[in-house]
Structures are given as C-alpha cells and as structure tokens.
Coordinates of C-alpha atoms in Angstrom, one line a residue:
M1 CA 98.2 145.7 80.1
I2 CA 99.1 143.3 77.3
L3 CA 102.3 143.1 75.2
K4 CA 101.8 143.0 71.4
N5 CA 103.8 143.5 68.1
P6 CA 107.2 142.4 68.7
L7 CA 110.1 142.9 66.8
F8 CA 113.8 142.7 66.6
A9 CA 116.8 143.8 64.4
V10 CA 120.4 142.4 64.8
D11 CA 122.9 144.0 64.6
T12 CA 126.1 142.1 64.1
L13 CA 128.8 144.7 64.4
S14 CA 126.5 146.9 67.4
Q15 CA 126.9 150.1 65.5
W16 CA 123.5 151.3 65.6
N17 CA 122.6 153.9 67.9
R18 CA 118.6 155.2 68.8
N19 CA 118.6 157.1 65.3
D20 CA 119.8 154.6 63.1
I21 CA 116.7 152.3 64.5
K22 CA 114.0 154.5 62.3
T23 CA 116.3 153.3 59.2
K24 CA 116.7 149.1 59.6
K25 CA 114.6 146.6 58.7
F26 CA 113.0 144.5 61.5
Q27 CA 110.8 141.1 61.6
S28 CA 108.8 139.9 63.7
F29 CA 108.8 136.7 66.7
D30 CA 106.7 135.1 68.6
L31 CA 106.3 136.6 72.2
K32 CA 105.7 132.6 73.9
K33 CA 109.4 131.1 71.8
G34 CA 110.8 134.0 72.3
I35 CA 114.1 135.4 70.2
D36 CA 117.0 132.6 69.6
I37 CA 120.5 133.9 68.1
G38 CA 122.6 131.3 68.3
Y39 CA 126.2 131.5 68.7
N40 CA 127.2 135.2 69.4
K41 CA 129.9 136.9 68.3
N42 CA 130.0 141.1 70.0
N43 CA 125.8 140.7 68.4
A44 CA 122.9 143.6 69.2
V45 CA 119.6 142.8 69.5
W46 CA 117.1 145.8 69.4
C47 CA 113.6 145.2 70.1
T48 CA 110.5 146.8 70.2
L49 CA 107.2 145.9 71.4
K50 CA 104.2 147.9 72.1
I51 CA 102.6 147.8 75.7
K52 CA 99.0 148.6 76.5
N53 CA 96.8 149.4 79.7
L54 CA 93.5 147.9 78.9
D55 CA 92.0 149.5 81.9
N56 CA 89.6 151.9 80.8
I57 CA 89.6 154.0 84.3
N58 CA 93.2 152.9 86.5
T59 CA 96.6 153.6 85.9
Q60 CA 98.3 151.0 85.7
S61 CA 102.0 149.6 86.5
K62 CA 103.5 146.2 85.4
W63 CA 107.1 145.0 85.2
I64 CA 108.4 143.7 82.1
C65 CA 110.9 140.8 82.6
L66 CA 113.3 139.4 80.0
N67 CA 113.8 135.6 81.2
N68 CA 117.2 134.9 80.5
N69 CA 120.0 136.3 83.7
D70 CA 123.1 136.5 82.2
L71 CA 122.7 139.2 79.3
D72 CA 125.3 141.5 80.0
S73 CA 123.2 144.6 79.2
I74 CA 119.9 145.7 79.0
S75 CA 118.7 148.9 77.7
L76 CA 115.1 150.5 77.8
F77 CA 114.4 153.8 75.5
D78 CA 111.2 155.2 76.6
N79 CA 110.8 158.3 75.1
N80 CA 113.7 160.4 76.9
T81 CA 114.7 158.3 79.5
I82 CA 117.3 155.4 79.3
K83 CA 117.0 152.2 81.6
T84 CA 119.7 149.9 81.4
L85 CA 120.1 146.4 83.6
G86 CA 123.3 143.4 83.1
D87 CA 125.7 141.9 84.1
R88 CA 128.1 144.0 82.7
T89 CA 126.8 147.0 83.9
R90 CA 126.8 148.5 87.8
N91 CA 123.1 148.4 87.6
I92 CA 121.1 145.9 89.4
S93 CA 117.3 144.5 88.8
P94 CA 115.1 144.7 92.6
F95 CA 114.6 141.4 91.4
I96 CA 116.7 137.8 91.8
E97 CA 114.1 136.4 89.9
A98 CA 114.7 138.1 86.7
Q99 CA 116.0 141.4 84.7
A100 CA 112.5 143.7 85.5
F101 CA 111.9 147.7 84.1
E102 CA 108.7 148.9 85.8
V103 CA 105.9 150.2 82.9
T104 CA 103.3 152.9 83.9
L105 CA 100.8 153.5 81.2
K106 CA 97.5 156.2 81.9
P107 CA 94.0 154.6 81.0
N108 CA 93.9 153.1 77.8
Q109 CA 97.4 154.4 77.7
E110 CA 99.3 152.8 74.5
K111 CA 103.0 153.1 73.7
V112 CA 106.2 151.6 72.0
L113 CA 109.3 149.9 73.9
L114 CA 113.0 150.3 72.8
F115 CA 115.2 147.7 74.0
R116 CA 118.5 146.8 73.1
I117 CA 120.3 144.2 74.7
K118 CA 124.0 142.9 74.3
K119 CA 126.0 139.5 74.7
I120 CA 129.1 139.9 74.0
V121 CA 130.1 136.0 73.7
S122 CA 128.5 133.0 73.9
F123 CA 124.5 131.6 72.9
A124 CA 122.2 134.4 73.1
K125 CA 118.5 133.1 73.9
F126 CA 115.3 135.8 75.3
N127 CA 111.7 135.8 75.9
F128 CA 110.0 139.3 77.3
Y129 CA 107.1 138.5 79.6
L130 CA 104.8 140.7 82.1
E131 CA 104.9 140.7 86.0
D132 CA 102.6 142.0 88.5
E133 CA 105.4 143.8 91.4
S134 CA 103.8 141.3 94.2
A135 CA 104.3 138.3 92.4
L136 CA 107.9 139.2 91.7
I137 CA 108.1 139.8 94.8
Q138 CA 107.2 136.5 96.4
K139 CA 109.7 134.7 93.4
S140 CA 112.3 136.7 94.4
N141 CA 111.6 136.0 98.3
H142 CA 110.9 132.5 97.6
K143 CA 114.3 132.2 95.2
I144 CA 116.5 133.7 98.3
A145 CA 115.0 131.8 101.1
L146 CA 115.8 128.5 99.2
L147 CA 119.4 129.5 98.4
S148 CA 120.2 130.2 101.4
F149 CA 118.7 127.6 102.8
S150 CA 120.2 125.0 100.5
L151 CA 123.6 127.1 101.3
G152 CA 123.3 127.1 105.1
I153 CA 122.8 123.1 105.0
V154 CA 125.5 122.7 102.8
F155 CA 128.0 125.0 105.0
L156 CA 126.8 122.0 107.5
V157 CA 127.4 119.2 105.3
I158 CA 131.5 121.0 104.6
L159 CA 131.7 120.9 108.0
F160 CA 130.2 117.7 109.1
N161 CA 132.9 115.6 106.1
F162 CA 135.1 117.9 107.4
H163 CA 134.4 115.8 110.9
L164 CA 134.8 112.7 109.3
Y165 CA 137.7 112.6 107.3
Y166 CA 140.1 113.7 110.6
F167 CA 139.0 110.8 111.9
S168 CA 138.8 108.2 108.9
R169 CA 141.4 109.9 107.3
D170 CA 139.7 109.1 103.8
K171 CA 140.5 111.5 100.6
I172 CA 136.9 111.0 99.7
Y173 CA 135.7 113.4 102.1
L174 CA 138.2 116.3 101.2
C175 CA 136.8 115.6 97.0
Y176 CA 133.5 115.5 98.4
N177 CA 133.9 119.2 100.5
L178 CA 135.9 120.9 97.3
Y179 CA 133.2 119.7 95.2
A180 CA 130.0 120.8 97.5
T181 CA 132.4 124.2 97.9
V182 CA 132.4 124.7 94.0
T183 CA 128.8 123.8 94.0
I184 CA 128.1 126.4 96.1
I185 CA 130.4 129.2 94.2
Y186 CA 128.5 128.5 91.1
L187 CA 124.7 127.9 92.5
M188 CA 125.6 131.7 93.6
I189 CA 126.9 133.1 90.4
S190 CA 124.2 131.6 88.2
T191 CA 121.5 132.2 90.0
H192 CA 122.7 136.0 90.3
F193 CA 122.5 136.2 94.1
A194 CA 126.0 137.2 94.1
K195 CA 126.0 139.9 92.0
N196 CA 122.0 140.8 93.5
I197 CA 123.4 140.5 97.5
F198 CA 127.4 140.3 97.6
F199 CA 129.3 142.0 94.5
N200 CA 127.2 144.8 92.9
N201 CA 129.6 146.2 91.1
F202 CA 131.9 143.3 89.2
L203 CA 131.1 143.2 85.5
Y204 CA 132.3 140.4 84.5
F205 CA 129.9 138.1 85.8
S206 CA 129.0 136.4 82.4
E207 CA 132.5 134.9 82.5
L208 CA 132.8 134.0 85.6
R209 CA 129.5 132.0 85.3
I210 CA 130.7 129.8 82.1
Y211 CA 134.3 129.5 84.0
S212 CA 133.1 128.0 87.1
A213 CA 130.4 126.0 85.0
A214 CA 133.2 124.9 83.7
I215 CA 135.7 123.8 86.8
W216 CA 132.0 123.0 88.1
M217 CA 131.6 120.0 85.9
I218 CA 135.4 119.5 86.0
V219 CA 135.4 118.9 90.4
L220 CA 132.3 116.8 89.9
T221 CA 133.0 114.7 87.5
L222 CA 136.7 113.3 89.8
F223 CA 134.3 113.2 93.0
V224 CA 132.6 110.6 91.2
T225 CA 135.4 108.8 89.6
T226 CA 136.6 108.3 93.3
F227 CA 133.9 107.8 94.4
L228 CA 133.1 105.3 92.1
G229 CA 136.9 103.9 92.4
V230 CA 137.2 103.9 88.6
K231 CA 140.8 104.7 88.8
Q232 CA 141.1 101.4 89.9
T233 CA 138.5 99.6 88.9
Q234 CA 138.8 100.5 85.1
S235 CA 142.1 103.0 84.0
K236 CA 141.5 103.3 80.7
K237 CA 138.2 104.5 80.9
Y238 CA 140.0 107.0 84.4
N239 CA 142.8 107.7 82.4
I240 CA 140.4 109.0 78.7
I241 CA 138.4 111.6 81.7
I242 CA 141.4 112.7 83.4
L243 CA 142.8 113.6 80.1
L244 CA 139.5 115.2 79.1
N245 CA 139.5 117.3 81.9
T246 CA 142.4 118.3 80.9
I247 CA 141.8 119.1 77.8
N248 CA 139.3 121.4 79.3
L249 CA 141.5 123.0 81.8
I250 CA 143.5 124.3 78.9
L251 CA 140.6 125.0 77.1
I252 CA 139.4 127.7 79.6
S253 CA 142.6 129.4 79.2
I254 CA 143.1 129.6 75.9
T255 CA 139.3 131.6 76.1
V256 CA 140.6 133.5 78.9
F257 CA 143.3 134.8 77.1
L258 CA 141.6 135.1 73.5
L259 CA 139.3 137.7 76.2
L260 CA 142.2 139.3 77.3
I261 CA 143.7 140.3 73.6
N262 CA 139.7 140.9 72.9
K263 CA 139.7 137.5 70.2
N264 CA 135.8 136.8 70.6
E265 CA 135.5 135.8 66.9
W266 CA 137.7 132.7 67.6
L267 CA 135.8 131.8 70.8
K268 CA 133.1 128.8 69.2
P269 CA 135.7 126.4 68.6
F270 CA 136.5 126.5 71.7
F271 CA 133.2 126.5 73.0
Y272 CA 131.7 123.4 71.2
I273 CA 134.8 121.7 72.3
G274 CA 134.3 121.9 75.3
Y275 CA 129.9 120.6 75.7
I276 CA 131.7 117.6 73.2
N277 CA 133.9 116.9 75.9
F278 CA 131.8 116.9 79.2
T279 CA 129.1 114.8 76.9
I280 CA 131.4 112.2 76.3
I281 CA 132.2 112.2 80.3
F282 CA 129.2 111.9 81.2
F283 CA 128.7 109.3 79.2
F284 CA 131.8 107.2 80.6
I285 CA 130.8 108.5 83.9
L286 CA 127.1 106.4 83.2
M287 CA 128.8 103.7 81.8
N288 CA 131.0 103.2 84.9
A289 CA 128.3 103.2 87.2
S290 CA 126.0 100.5 85.1
Q291 CA 129.1 98.5 84.7
N292 CA 129.5 99.0 88.6
L293 CA 126.0 97.7 89.4
K294 CA 128.0 93.7 89.4
N295 CA 130.7 94.7 91.6
N296 CA 129.8 97.2 93.8
R297 CA 126.0 97.9 93.9
N298 CA 124.4 99.9 96.3
S299 CA 127.7 102.8 95.4
A300 CA 126.2 102.5 91.9
I301 CA 122.9 103.0 92.6
Y302 CA 123.6 105.8 94.3
V303 CA 126.0 107.2 91.6
L304 CA 123.1 107.1 89.4
A305 CA 120.2 108.4 91.7
A306 CA 122.1 111.1 92.0
F307 CA 124.2 112.3 88.8
I308 CA 121.2 111.2 86.3
P309 CA 119.1 114.2 87.0
H310 CA 122.2 116.3 86.9
I311 CA 123.0 114.1 83.3
V312 CA 120.0 115.2 81.7
W313 CA 119.8 118.8 82.6
G314 CA 123.6 119.4 81.4
T315 CA 122.3 117.1 78.4
V316 CA 119.1 119.1 77.8
N317 CA 121.2 122.7 78.0
I318 CA 124.5 121.7 75.6
F319 CA 121.5 120.2 73.0
S320 CA 119.4 123.4 74.0
S321 CA 122.7 125.9 72.6
F322 CA 123.3 123.5 69.8
K323 CA 119.6 123.9 68.5
I324 CA 119.3 119.8 68.6
I325 CA 116.1 120.3 70.7
G326 CA 114.0 123.2 71.3
Y327 CA 113.3 122.9 74.9
S328 CA 115.4 123.9 77.6
T329 CA 115.0 123.7 81.6
P330 CA 112.9 125.2 84.0
H331 CA 114.1 128.1 85.8
N332 CA 114.9 127.1 89.4
S333 CA 116.1 123.3 88.1
L334 CA 119.8 123.8 88.9
I335 CA 119.3 125.0 92.2
Y336 CA 117.4 122.0 93.2
I337 CA 119.4 119.6 91.4
C338 CA 122.6 120.8 92.9
F339 CA 120.6 120.9 96.3
Y340 CA 119.6 117.3 96.5
E341 CA 122.9 116.1 94.0
I342 CA 124.9 117.4 97.6
L343 CA 122.5 116.1 100.3
M344 CA 123.0 112.7 98.4
F345 CA 126.7 111.8 97.9
G346 CA 126.5 113.4 101.5
Y347 CA 124.1 110.7 103.5
I348 CA 125.8 108.5 101.4
L349 CA 129.2 109.3 102.6
T350 CA 127.9 109.8 105.9
Q351 CA 126.1 105.7 105.2
N352 CA 129.4 104.8 104.3
Y353 CA 131.3 106.2 107.9
I354 CA 128.7 104.4 110.0
S355 CA 129.3 101.5 107.5
T356 CA 132.3 101.0 108.2
F357 CA 133.0 102.4 111.9
Q358 CA 130.5 99.3 113.0
R359 CA 133.0 97.0 110.8
N360 CA 135.6 98.3 112.0
N361 CA 134.3 97.5 115.6
E362 CA 133.0 93.9 114.6
L363 CA 137.0 93.7 113.2
N364 CA 138.4 94.8 116.6
R365 CA 135.6 92.7 118.6
E366 CA 137.6 90.2 116.9
I367 CA 141.0 91.2 117.2
I368 CA 140.5 91.0 120.6
L369 CA 139.3 88.0 120.7
E370 CA 141.9 86.4 118.2
K371 CA 144.8 88.1 120.7
E372 CA 143.1 86.7 123.8
K373 CA 142.8 83.2 122.0
T374 CA 146.9 83.2 121.0
L375 CA 147.8 84.8 124.5
Q376 CA 146.4 82.1 126.1
T377 CA 147.8 79.5 123.6
I378 CA 150.9 81.2 124.0
T379 CA 150.8 80.8 127.7
N380 CA 149.2 77.2 127.8
T381 CA 152.1 76.7 125.5
Q382 CA 155.0 77.6 127.7
I383 CA 153.1 76.2 130.4
R384 CA 153.4 72.6 128.6
E385 CA 157.4 73.5 127.6
R386 CA 158.1 74.5 131.0
R387 CA 156.4 71.1 132.0
N388 CA 158.3 69.1 129.2
I389 CA 161.8 70.5 130.3
S390 CA 160.6 69.8 134.1
N391 CA 160.1 67.1 133.1
I392 CA 163.2 66.1 131.1
I393 CA 165.7 66.9 133.6
H394 CA 163.7 65.1 136.5
D395 CA 163.1 62.4 134.5
N396 CA 165.9 62.0 132.2
F397 CA 168.9 64.1 133.7
G398 CA 167.7 63.3 137.2
S399 CA 168.2 59.9 137.2
K400 CA 170.9 59.7 135.0
I401 CA 172.6 62.2 137.6
A402 CA 172.1 59.6 140.0
H403 CA 173.2 56.9 138.1
I404 CA 176.6 58.9 138.1
L405 CA 177.0 59.4 140.9
Q406 CA 176.1 56.2 142.2
L407 CA 179.2 54.4 139.9
I408 CA 181.5 57.6 141.2
Q409 CA 181.0 56.0 144.6
L410 CA 181.7 52.6 143.6
K411 CA 185.1 53.6 141.5
N412 CA 183.4 52.3 138.1
N413 CA 185.1 55.5 136.5
D414 CA 185.3 54.3 133.2
L415 CA 181.8 54.0 133.0
A416 CA 180.3 56.8 134.9
K417 CA 182.5 58.5 132.0
N418 CA 180.9 57.6 129.8
N419 CA 177.7 58.2 130.8
I420 CA 178.2 62.1 131.9
E421 CA 179.2 62.4 128.1
K422 CA 175.9 60.9 127.0
L423 CA 174.4 63.3 128.9
A424 CA 176.2 66.5 128.0
S425 CA 175.3 65.0 124.0
D426 CA 171.4 65.0 125.6
I427 CA 172.1 68.5 127.0
R428 CA 173.4 69.9 123.9
E429 CA 170.3 68.3 121.4
I430 CA 167.8 70.2 124.1
S431 CA 169.7 73.0 123.8
H432 CA 169.5 73.2 119.9
T433 CA 165.9 72.0 119.5
I434 CA 165.2 74.8 122.0
L435 CA 167.7 77.2 120.0
P436 CA 170.5 75.6 117.6
K437 CA 173.7 77.1 118.0
S438 CA 174.3 77.0 114.2
L439 CA 172.6 80.5 114.4
D440 CA 174.6 81.5 116.6
E441 CA 177.2 81.5 113.3
G442 CA 174.3 82.6 111.0
A443 CA 173.5 79.1 109.6
L444 CA 170.1 79.5 109.3
I445 CA 169.0 76.8 106.6
S446 CA 170.3 74.4 108.2
S447 CA 168.7 75.4 111.8
L448 CA 165.1 75.1 109.8
E449 CA 166.4 71.9 107.9
S450 CA 167.2 69.8 111.7
Q451 CA 163.4 71.1 112.6
I452 CA 161.8 69.6 110.0
P453 CA 162.8 65.8 110.6
S454 CA 161.2 66.2 114.2
W455 CA 158.1 68.3 112.2
N456 CA 157.9 65.3 109.8
L457 CA 157.7 62.1 112.8
N458 CA 155.3 64.2 114.3
L459 CA 152.6 64.8 111.5
K460 CA 150.6 61.9 109.8
N461 CA 148.8 63.5 106.7
T462 CA 151.2 66.4 106.4
S463 CA 154.8 67.3 105.3
I464 CA 157.5 69.9 105.3
E465 CA 160.4 70.5 102.9
I466 CA 162.9 73.4 102.9
F467 CA 164.2 74.5 99.5
S468 CA 167.3 76.8 99.0
Y469 CA 168.5 78.9 96.3
D470 CA 171.2 80.9 95.6
F471 CA 170.7 81.7 100.0
P472 CA 174.4 81.2 101.9
E473 CA 174.8 78.4 104.5
K474 CA 175.8 81.1 106.1
I475 CA 174.9 84.8 106.8
Q476 CA 175.6 87.4 109.4
E477 CA 172.5 89.5 109.0
K478 CA 170.8 91.4 112.3
W479 CA 167.3 89.6 111.9
I480 CA 168.8 85.8 111.5
F481 CA 166.8 85.0 114.8
D482 CA 163.7 86.4 114.6
M483 CA 163.6 84.6 111.1
Y484 CA 164.0 81.5 112.8
L485 CA 161.4 82.3 114.9
I486 CA 159.0 84.1 112.4
S487 CA 159.2 80.9 110.3
L488 CA 158.4 78.2 112.9
E489 CA 155.6 80.9 113.7
I490 CA 154.3 80.2 110.2
I491 CA 154.9 76.5 110.0
N492 CA 152.8 76.0 113.2
N493 CA 150.2 78.8 112.1
A494 CA 149.8 76.5 109.0
L495 CA 149.3 73.9 110.7
R496 CA 146.6 74.6 113.5
H497 CA 145.1 76.8 110.6
G498 CA 145.1 75.4 107.3
Q499 CA 145.4 71.3 107.5
P500 CA 147.4 71.2 105.1
T501 CA 149.2 68.3 103.7
S502 CA 152.1 70.0 101.8
V503 CA 154.5 72.9 103.8
I504 CA 157.3 74.3 101.2
I505 CA 159.3 76.9 102.3
E506 CA 161.3 78.5 99.7
L507 CA 164.6 81.1 100.6
Y508 CA 166.5 83.6 97.7
A509 CA 168.8 85.4 97.6
Y510 CA 169.3 88.5 95.2
S511 CA 171.3 91.1 94.8
K512 CA 169.6 93.4 96.8
H513 CA 167.0 91.7 99.0
Y514 CA 166.6 87.8 100.8
L515 CA 163.5 86.7 99.7
F516 CA 161.4 84.3 101.9
Q517 CA 158.5 82.0 101.0
F518 CA 155.6 79.8 103.0
T519 CA 153.8 77.7 100.7
D520 CA 151.3 75.5 101.9
D521 CA 147.6 73.4 100.5
G522 CA 145.5 74.0 103.1
K523 CA 142.0 76.0 103.4
G524 CA 143.3 79.3 103.1
F525 CA 141.1 82.4 103.8
D526 CA 140.3 85.5 102.3
P527 CA 142.6 88.5 103.5
Q528 CA 140.0 91.2 103.4
V529 CA 137.5 89.8 105.2
I530 CA 139.6 88.1 107.8
A531 CA 142.2 90.3 109.6
K532 CA 144.9 90.1 110.4
G533 CA 145.6 88.0 114.0
F534 CA 147.8 88.6 116.8
G535 CA 150.9 86.2 115.5
L536 CA 150.2 87.9 111.7
E537 CA 150.5 91.3 113.5
N538 CA 153.7 90.1 115.3
I539 CA 155.8 89.4 112.4
E540 CA 154.3 91.8 110.3
K541 CA 155.8 94.4 113.1
R542 CA 159.1 92.5 113.1
V543 CA 159.6 92.4 109.5
L544 CA 159.3 96.1 109.6
F545 CA 161.8 96.8 112.2
Y546 CA 164.4 95.2 109.8
K547 CA 161.9 97.9 106.3
G548 CA 161.0 94.3 105.1
T549 CA 157.6 93.8 104.0
L550 CA 155.2 90.9 104.6
D551 CA 152.3 89.7 101.4
I552 CA 149.9 87.2 101.6
N553 CA 148.2 85.6 98.8
S554 CA 145.3 83.1 100.3
S555 CA 142.2 82.2 99.3
K556 CA 139.1 79.8 100.4
N557 CA 139.8 76.0 99.3
N558 CA 143.4 77.7 97.2
G559 CA 145.6 78.1 100.3
T560 CA 148.3 80.6 101.1
I561 CA 152.0 81.6 100.1
L562 CA 152.9 83.8 102.3
Q563 CA 156.2 86.2 101.4
I564 CA 158.7 88.1 102.9
C565 CA 160.7 90.6 101.6
I566 CA 163.9 91.7 103.5
P567 CA 166.6 94.2 102.0
K568 CA 170.4 93.3 102.6
I569 CA 172.4 95.7 104.5

C-alpha cells in the first residue's frame, strides 16, 4: 500500500462539516515533512489522502498512523464509517506507539480517506505514515517494557533515597525524590502510558501534559540548584531562578483560569513567556555549573553530564515550536533522557552519601583518638597537680608545722605566731591559685588577671594580656565559675597547639549579652577539615547550657579567634 496526493485545509473557526469540504480549497503537503500550522487557536485541520493497494491478487490491511500522540481528536471518515481517537475522546489507539486506524483494501483498490484533526490550544504539528500491525505491536511492546522497567528502577531509587535521607537528614535526598516522582508522572502522561493503561476516560491529558511538563521543569531546576549549592555560592543567580520559576507558576495559574473561562485566544503570550523563562533558567544553570568547575569540580561535572541531554532536548523543542529550526527530537528520546538523568543523579547522591559516610567514620576515629589523648592528658595533669599539692603539703607545710611545734615547745610564742601567719598566707595563695576566692564575689576579671603574671613568668616567647570594655568588675551570673575554667582551658589549648607569641583575652558587656574573645597569632587550623576535639566539644556544651554561642574563626598560619556570646538573664 502507498499514500499519495496529500491535501489539507485549515478551518480556523472549527465550523466545517463533512458536506462543506467539497467547497473548500485544499493545498498539498509533503508526506516527509508533514503539516505544521504553528500555534493553534481552536483550529481544525482537514486532510485528504489517497491510499492504494498495489497488490493485484491479495487483500491487504495496513494501519495509517499519525506521529503526534498529543492531538485532542482525530476523526477518520471512511465511506459511511467514522472512527475517532485522541486525548479529548474516550477512544484509545490499540497501540501506545501511535494514533492508528486500520484500513483494508481489496486487490488493486484505491480510496480517498478524509481526516479531521483537532488541537484546541498549543502547537499543532503532525504527519501520516503507514505501518504493519506486527511492527506497531513490536514498537508498542518495546515502549511499554521500556517504560515499565524505567518506572520500576526509579521507584527503587526513590525508596533507596528515602533510606539515605533517614540516616543523613540531608534535604537533597527529599529534593531528588520529589524530582524523580514528578518525572515519573510526566513520563506516564507524555508517553500516553497513563491514558492507554490506567485512565482511558480522562479527557484532559493535552492540558495535563503541558502543565506537568512545566511543573517538572520547575522541580528539576530547584533540585539542580540545591545540588550545586547555588543559594550559598551565588545568591543573585539563585534569586533570579526562583523569580523566574515563581513567574512560571503564576503563568500556569493564569492559563488554567483562561481555559476555564474559555479564553483560548489569550493563551499564546503566556506560552511564549513560559518558554523564554525556561530557556533563561537553563542558561543560568549551565553557567553556574561551569563556574563551579573550579570550586566544586565533581558536582559541576556530574550536573553537566546529567543535564546537558535535557538542555539539548528542551532547547530543540522550544526552537522547533518557534519554527527557528525544522528539526524535532526522536519519538522516545524523552524516556531515555529522563531515565538516564534520574539514574545519573541517583548514582551521584549515592556516591556522595558513601563518601560522606566514610569521611564521617574517619572523623569519628580521629575524634575518638583525640578524646583518648585528651583524657590521658587530663589524667596526667591531675596526677601532676596532685603530686605538686602533695609535695607542697609534705615539703612546705609539713616542715613549717614541725618548726612551729618546736617553737611552741620552746615557748617562743611570738616567733611561732609569725610562722603561723605566714603559713596561713601560703595556704590562701595556693587556694587562690586552684580556684580564686574572688570568684565567689563575681570578680571574673580580677580572677583572670591574678593568673596572668604566673603564666607570663613561665613563658619564654609568649605574652598573655587581658582587656575589658564596659565589663563589670563584679558580676553575679551562674556561669561565672564555668567561664573562668573555660578561659583557662582555651588559653592552655592555644599554648599547647598554636605555639603563639601573643594571646589576648577581651571581655565585652553589651545591653543584651556578654562577649568573650580569645585571640592568638599561632599556627591556626582549618575548622572545615579538623573536627572539634574533646576540649572544644566540652566548652561548646557548657556554653550551650547557658544558651550561648561558640564561634571559631581560624585558618592555617593566620592564628585563631574564638568568640563566646552569652545572653544576659
């Protein structure tokens, strides 16, 4: 069988009937290129085709197909028989691959077929071709199998990512699952899988296809921008993308309203604005991914590898709709692109989770080692301090007490009294060194100042200084003892790890909070690489207990600034 003499005419008001066709002027079209009437406002296209059986002996049956599954209605007038298919009908094609009508011709028979094609709102482009039933069955089965397999894999990936979110609490996995779910919905609608398999009687798949595509693109761009960290690294571009997506959501709402009030002629500018917005968003995402090649190379490469096929597909379809180019994407390309994209991002997120898990394990091991070292240091320090106290009591106090007893026996009371007073002074000094008595009165500044001379005396190349700005001499706060011990611990950490030449302590009092700043010019460290040790972890817990905050600003070879902010009660 062959098709020949293709003719078409456009009924701009959709008012013609079958009897009017004889009086209308038709024009020919190329069966290789098909018919493209551009943006359509409730037009109907009438087509006539001659079909001839070239076999002189056998009766033949063929299926005449249209390559556009998105048409609202297609009516075939074959003598007195009328067959109808399309999105706005309850009739479905026997094949998910194409809208197809069976035509049977006797040997050497020729007949003229009349079609009426309707697309209420959107771009109207279609073509006719002949296909064997076996080929249509094979293509449809292949498409159903491909879709079913893809959907099954995607569901497994979604479940796996919920598992990853449960353990990591990283919202990127929820964003991915939202994107994957919307992709599944869009694929089922755009490939006629939903209509042919599940919802035969639903009459608004044409509109649903457009809106699901728009929402799918919005979710995709939000996922990609979250994955790239655009909000944190390039806030201006992120705000532009959010603004454009917000405009697209508003456009969707407006077009739905216009459809409800049957103002189809007003829809065209909103379609164009939506296409332009998505093109700009694509451009920004590609630009951001390219710029991230320096800072976040792996993520940028992954996004470019996953997103470029989608960009190409979307750009080709947009340009084709505007008739800038005459090429359109292959029929099943969207399925392959979406499936590839979902699997690619699923693989990337899984790899990121594994890398993060391994890095956390390594950090945990380092923290455990640091805790063990710190506990050992604390134990050694306690033993050393207890030994010092024991030596002071035995060597100093013990000998002095024995001397005082000897003086009492010799009845030299005046000298004994002098020695007792001196012994009492030594005991007060040692007690003040361990925990200054002035802390009981809230004198934090004087308590710290009392320790500085002994520190500086034992340090060769380092000086410690303390300054206060509007900080009260005496302060009655619950945290006064903790803050004293925290200050000692921070200074000891700076001296032990930073090897500074200068350590400065600054105390500030503001209307609503107190600020403690510790600055050293030591070696510094990278807080993103080196986890908080046991000492800093304990300091942070004690600060948080008083609803305060701990901030650390440090980098290699640039010293460290540690700030503690505690609110006033």
